[in-house]
PDB file of C-alpha atoms in Angstrom:
ATOM      1  CA  GLN A   1     231.273 -34.558  56.750  1.00 74.00           C
ATOM      2  CA  VAL A   2     233.805 -34.043  59.580  1.00 80.00           C
ATOM      3  CA  ARG A   3     236.361 -30.981  59.052  1.00 88.00           C
ATOM      4  CA  LEU A   4     239.619 -30.229  61.409  1.00 93.00           C
ATOM      5  CA  ILE A   5     240.911 -26.409  61.228  1.00 94.00           C
ATOM      6  CA  GLU A   6     244.421 -26.150  62.485  1.00 96.00           C
ATOM      7  CA  SER A   7     246.056 -22.924  64.063  1.00 96.00           C
ATOM      8  CA  GLY A   8     248.853 -21.526  66.740  1.00 96.00           C
ATOM      9  CA  GLY A   9     251.652 -22.254  63.865  1.00 96.00           C
ATOM     10  CA  GLY A  10     254.158 -19.672  63.602  1.00 96.00           C
ATOM     11  CA  SER A  11     257.981 -18.854  64.255  1.00 97.00           C
ATOM     12  CA  GLY A  12     259.901 -19.637  67.668  1.00 96.00           C
ATOM     13  CA  GLN A  13     262.429 -19.530  69.108  1.00 97.00           C
ATOM     14  CA  ALA A  14     265.336 -22.629  70.207  1.00 98.00           C
ATOM     15  CA  GLY A  15     264.238 -23.682  73.284  1.00 98.00           C
ATOM     16  CA  GLY A  16     261.542 -22.380  73.231  1.00 98.00           C
ATOM     17  CA  SER A  17     257.228 -23.309  73.077  1.00 98.00           C
ATOM     18  CA  LEU A  18     255.166 -23.657  71.008  1.00 98.00           C
ATOM     19  CA  ARG A  19     251.135 -24.852  71.397  1.00 98.00           C
ATOM     20  CA  LEU A  20     248.886 -26.301  67.633  1.00 98.00           C
ATOM     21  CA  SER A  21     245.016 -26.531  68.341  1.00 97.00           C
ATOM     22  CA  CYS A  22     243.166 -28.341  65.878  1.00 95.00           C
ATOM     23  CA  THR A  23     239.369 -27.776  66.135  1.00 92.00           C
ATOM     24  CA  SER A  24     236.766 -29.994  65.107  1.00 85.00           C
ATOM     25  CA  SER A  25     233.031 -30.474  63.805  1.00 82.00           C
ATOM     26  CA  GLY A  26     230.662 -32.550  61.980  1.00 73.00           C
ATOM     27  CA  TYR A  27     230.713 -35.439  64.340  1.00 63.00           C
ATOM     28  CA  THR A  28     230.834 -36.763  67.684  1.00 58.00           C
ATOM     29  CA  THR A  29     233.196 -37.810  69.374  1.00 54.00           C
ATOM     30  CA  GLY A  30     232.105 -41.743  69.607  1.00 54.00           C
ATOM     31  CA  ARG A  31     232.728 -41.744  66.143  1.00 76.00           C
ATOM     32  CA  VAL A  32     236.320 -40.865  66.216  1.00 84.00           C
ATOM     33  CA  PHE A  33     238.728 -43.496  66.939  1.00 90.00           C
ATOM     34  CA  CYS A  34     242.117 -41.468  67.161  1.00 92.00           C
ATOM     35  CA  MET A  35     243.179 -37.892  66.085  1.00 93.00           C
ATOM     36  CA  GLY A  36     246.782 -37.213  65.950  1.00 96.00           C
ATOM     37  CA  TRP A  37     249.655 -34.335  64.306  1.00 98.00           C
ATOM     38  CA  PHE A  38     251.451 -35.871  61.893  1.00 98.00           C
ATOM     39  CA  ARG A  39     254.435 -32.837  60.164  1.00 98.00           C
ATOM     40  CA  ARG A  40     256.072 -32.931  57.068  1.00 97.00           C
ATOM     41  CA  ALA A  41     259.566 -30.842  56.168  1.00 94.00           C
ATOM     42  CA  PRO A  42     261.386 -30.282  52.956  1.00 87.00           C
ATOM     43  CA  GLY A  43     263.242 -33.488  52.167  1.00 90.00           C
ATOM     44  CA  LYS A  44     262.172 -35.384  54.885  1.00 93.00           C
ATOM     45  CA  GLU A  45     259.033 -37.792  54.953  1.00 95.00           C
ATOM     46  CA  ARG A  46     255.950 -37.742  56.520  1.00 96.00           C
ATOM     47  CA  GLU A  47     255.794 -38.225  60.742  1.00 97.00           C
ATOM     48  CA  ALA A  48     253.381 -39.010  62.137  1.00 98.00           C
ATOM     49  CA  VAL A  49     254.471 -37.110  65.341  1.00 98.00           C
ATOM     50  CA  ALA A  50     252.007 -37.836  68.130  1.00 98.00           C
ATOM     51  CA  ARG A  51     248.355 -40.181  67.932  1.00 97.00           C
ATOM     52  CA  VAL A  52     245.736 -39.947  71.189  1.00 94.00           C
ATOM     53  CA  SER A  53     242.903 -42.753  71.236  1.00 92.00           C
ATOM     54  CA  PHE A  54     240.074 -42.031  71.602  1.00 86.00           C
ATOM     55  CA  THR A  55     238.819 -45.514  72.353  1.00 85.00           C
ATOM     56  CA  ASP A  56     241.281 -46.500  74.913  1.00 85.00           C
ATOM     57  CA  THR A  57     244.739 -44.918  77.754  1.00 79.00           C
ATOM     58  CA  SER A  58     246.972 -45.723  74.465  1.00 91.00           C
ATOM     59  CA  SER A  59     249.395 -42.677  73.142  1.00 95.00           C
ATOM     60  CA  TYR A  60     251.757 -42.764  70.305  1.00 97.00           C
ATOM     61  CA  TYR A  61     255.118 -40.012  69.756  1.00 98.00           C
ATOM     62  CA  SER A  62     258.008 -39.726  67.408  1.00 98.00           C
ATOM     63  CA  ASP A  63     261.432 -40.746  68.989  1.00 98.00           C
ATOM     64  CA  SER A  64     261.853 -37.280  68.304  1.00 97.00           C
ATOM     65  CA  VAL A  65     259.698 -35.273  69.977  1.00 98.00           C
ATOM     66  CA  LYS A  66     259.255 -37.578  73.116  1.00 98.00           C
ATOM     67  CA  GLY A  67     259.785 -36.321  75.891  1.00 98.00           C
ATOM     68  CA  ARG A  68     259.245 -32.139  74.585  1.00 98.00           C
ATOM     69  CA  PHE A  69     256.076 -32.304  73.148  1.00 98.00           C
ATOM     70  CA  THR A  70     252.215 -33.495  74.768  1.00 98.00           C
ATOM     71  CA  ALA A  71     249.185 -33.981  73.023  1.00 97.00           C
ATOM     72  CA  SER A  72     246.020 -33.658  75.005  1.00 94.00           C
ATOM     73  CA  ARG A  73     242.175 -33.147  74.554  1.00 88.00           C
ATOM     74  CA  ASP A  74     240.117 -29.844  75.838  1.00 84.00           C
ATOM     75  CA  ASN A  75     236.666 -31.007  78.410  1.00 74.00           C
ATOM     76  CA  THR A  76     234.909 -30.972  75.211  1.00 75.00           C
ATOM     77  CA  GLY A  77     236.775 -33.162  72.787  1.00 72.00           C
ATOM     78  CA  ASN A  78     235.976 -30.780  69.875  1.00 81.00           C
ATOM     79  CA  THR A  79     240.207 -29.760  70.296  1.00 90.00           C
ATOM     80  CA  LEU A  80     243.303 -31.203  69.829  1.00 93.00           C
ATOM     81  CA  TYR A  81     246.460 -29.532  71.432  1.00 96.00           C
ATOM     82  CA  LEU A  82     249.669 -29.851  70.333  1.00 98.00           C
ATOM     83  CA  GLN A  83     252.124 -28.531  73.234  1.00 98.00           C
ATOM     84  CA  MET A  84     255.491 -28.068  71.768  1.00 98.00           C
ATOM     85  CA  ASN A  85     258.358 -27.400  74.268  1.00 98.00           C
ATOM     86  CA  THR A  86     262.076 -27.567  74.224  1.00 98.00           C
ATOM     87  CA  LEU A  87     261.897 -26.892  70.279  1.00 98.00           C
ATOM     88  CA  LYS A  88     264.564 -27.333  67.601  1.00 98.00           C
ATOM     89  CA  PRO A  89     265.428 -25.947  64.355  1.00 97.00           C
ATOM     90  CA  GLU A  90     264.306 -29.468  62.937  1.00 96.00           C
ATOM     91  CA  ASP A  91     260.768 -29.533  64.673  1.00 97.00           C
ATOM     92  CA  THR A  92     260.460 -26.808  61.304  1.00 97.00           C
ATOM     93  CA  GLY A  93     257.808 -28.207  58.730  1.00 98.00           C
ATOM     94  CA  MET A  94     254.174 -27.957  58.369  1.00 98.00           C
ATOM     95  CA  TYR A  95     252.172 -29.574  60.828  1.00 98.00           C
ATOM     96  CA  TYR A  96     248.586 -31.685  60.090  1.00 98.00           C
ATOM     97  CA  CYS A  97     246.183 -32.954  62.106  1.00 97.00           C
ATOM     98  CA  ALA A  98     244.285 -35.898  61.345  1.00 96.00           C
ATOM     99  CA  ALA A  99     241.461 -38.159  62.996  1.00 93.00           C
ATOM    100  CA  ALA A 100     240.823 -41.816  62.511  1.00 92.00           C
ATOM    101  CA  THR A 101     236.929 -41.947  61.509  1.00 88.00           C
ATOM    102  CA  GLU A 102     236.251 -45.088  59.829  1.00 88.00           C
ATOM    103  CA  VAL A 103     238.588 -48.044  61.757  1.00 89.00           C
ATOM    104  CA  ALA A 104     239.502 -48.730  65.501  1.00 90.00           C
ATOM    105  CA  SER A 105     242.908 -48.205  65.363  1.00 92.00           C
ATOM    106  CA  CYS A 106     245.839 -45.055  65.883  1.00 95.00           C
ATOM    107  CA  GLY A 107     247.706 -46.731  62.857  1.00 95.00           C
ATOM    108  CA  GLU A 108     248.688 -44.062  60.024  1.00 94.00           C
ATOM    109  CA  ARG A 109     247.395 -45.598  57.621  1.00 94.00           C
ATOM    110  CA  PHE A 110     243.614 -45.441  58.802  1.00 95.00           C
ATOM    111  CA  PHE A 111     244.075 -41.561  58.969  1.00 95.00           C
ATOM    112  CA  SER A 112     241.360 -40.649  56.047  1.00 91.00           C
ATOM    113  CA  VAL A 113     240.302 -36.884  57.164  1.00 93.00           C
ATOM    114  CA  TRP A 114     242.514 -34.294  57.384  1.00 95.00           C
ATOM    115  CA  GLY A 115     243.042 -30.796  58.419  1.00 96.00           C
ATOM    116  CA  ARG A 116     244.746 -28.138  55.909  1.00 96.00           C
ATOM    117  CA  GLY A 117     247.649 -28.031  57.690  1.00 97.00           C
ATOM    118  CA  THR A 118     249.795 -25.020  60.017  1.00 97.00           C
ATOM    119  CA  GLN A 119     253.803 -23.697  59.546  1.00 97.00           C
ATOM    120  CA  VAL A 120     255.822 -23.951  62.298  1.00 98.00           C
ATOM    121  CA  THR A 121     259.220 -22.238  62.076  1.00 98.00           C
ATOM    122  CA  VAL A 122     262.106 -22.721  64.428  1.00 98.00           C
ATOM    123  CA  SER A 123     265.145 -20.542  64.369  1.00 97.00           C
ATOM    124  CA  SER A 124     268.422 -20.799  66.423  1.00 93.00           C
TER     125      SER A 124
END
């Protein structure tokens, strides 16, 4: 029932910025416990880039993006953003928005709803 649609991907320059958006539908914000951004690059395992709890003030970032990327929600709670600053070529990959809707946890294994992804390519 819950649907997630990513947008904002594309090409960026090293040192530049991109902003990804994830629009959700088919649920009320009270039914979503956590949302996050994940990425997958060739030759690498899937990485949890950023996760934001909807039940408390907790947020989590991977070491590779900490200090450069920021995840946030709009005022309606229907859209999750990922502001990506100081881009590096190693940020290249497919970025997925995901939501935990069944368990009150931001643990990666509890994300049960996934978007189709948006490609990000960063050049030197």
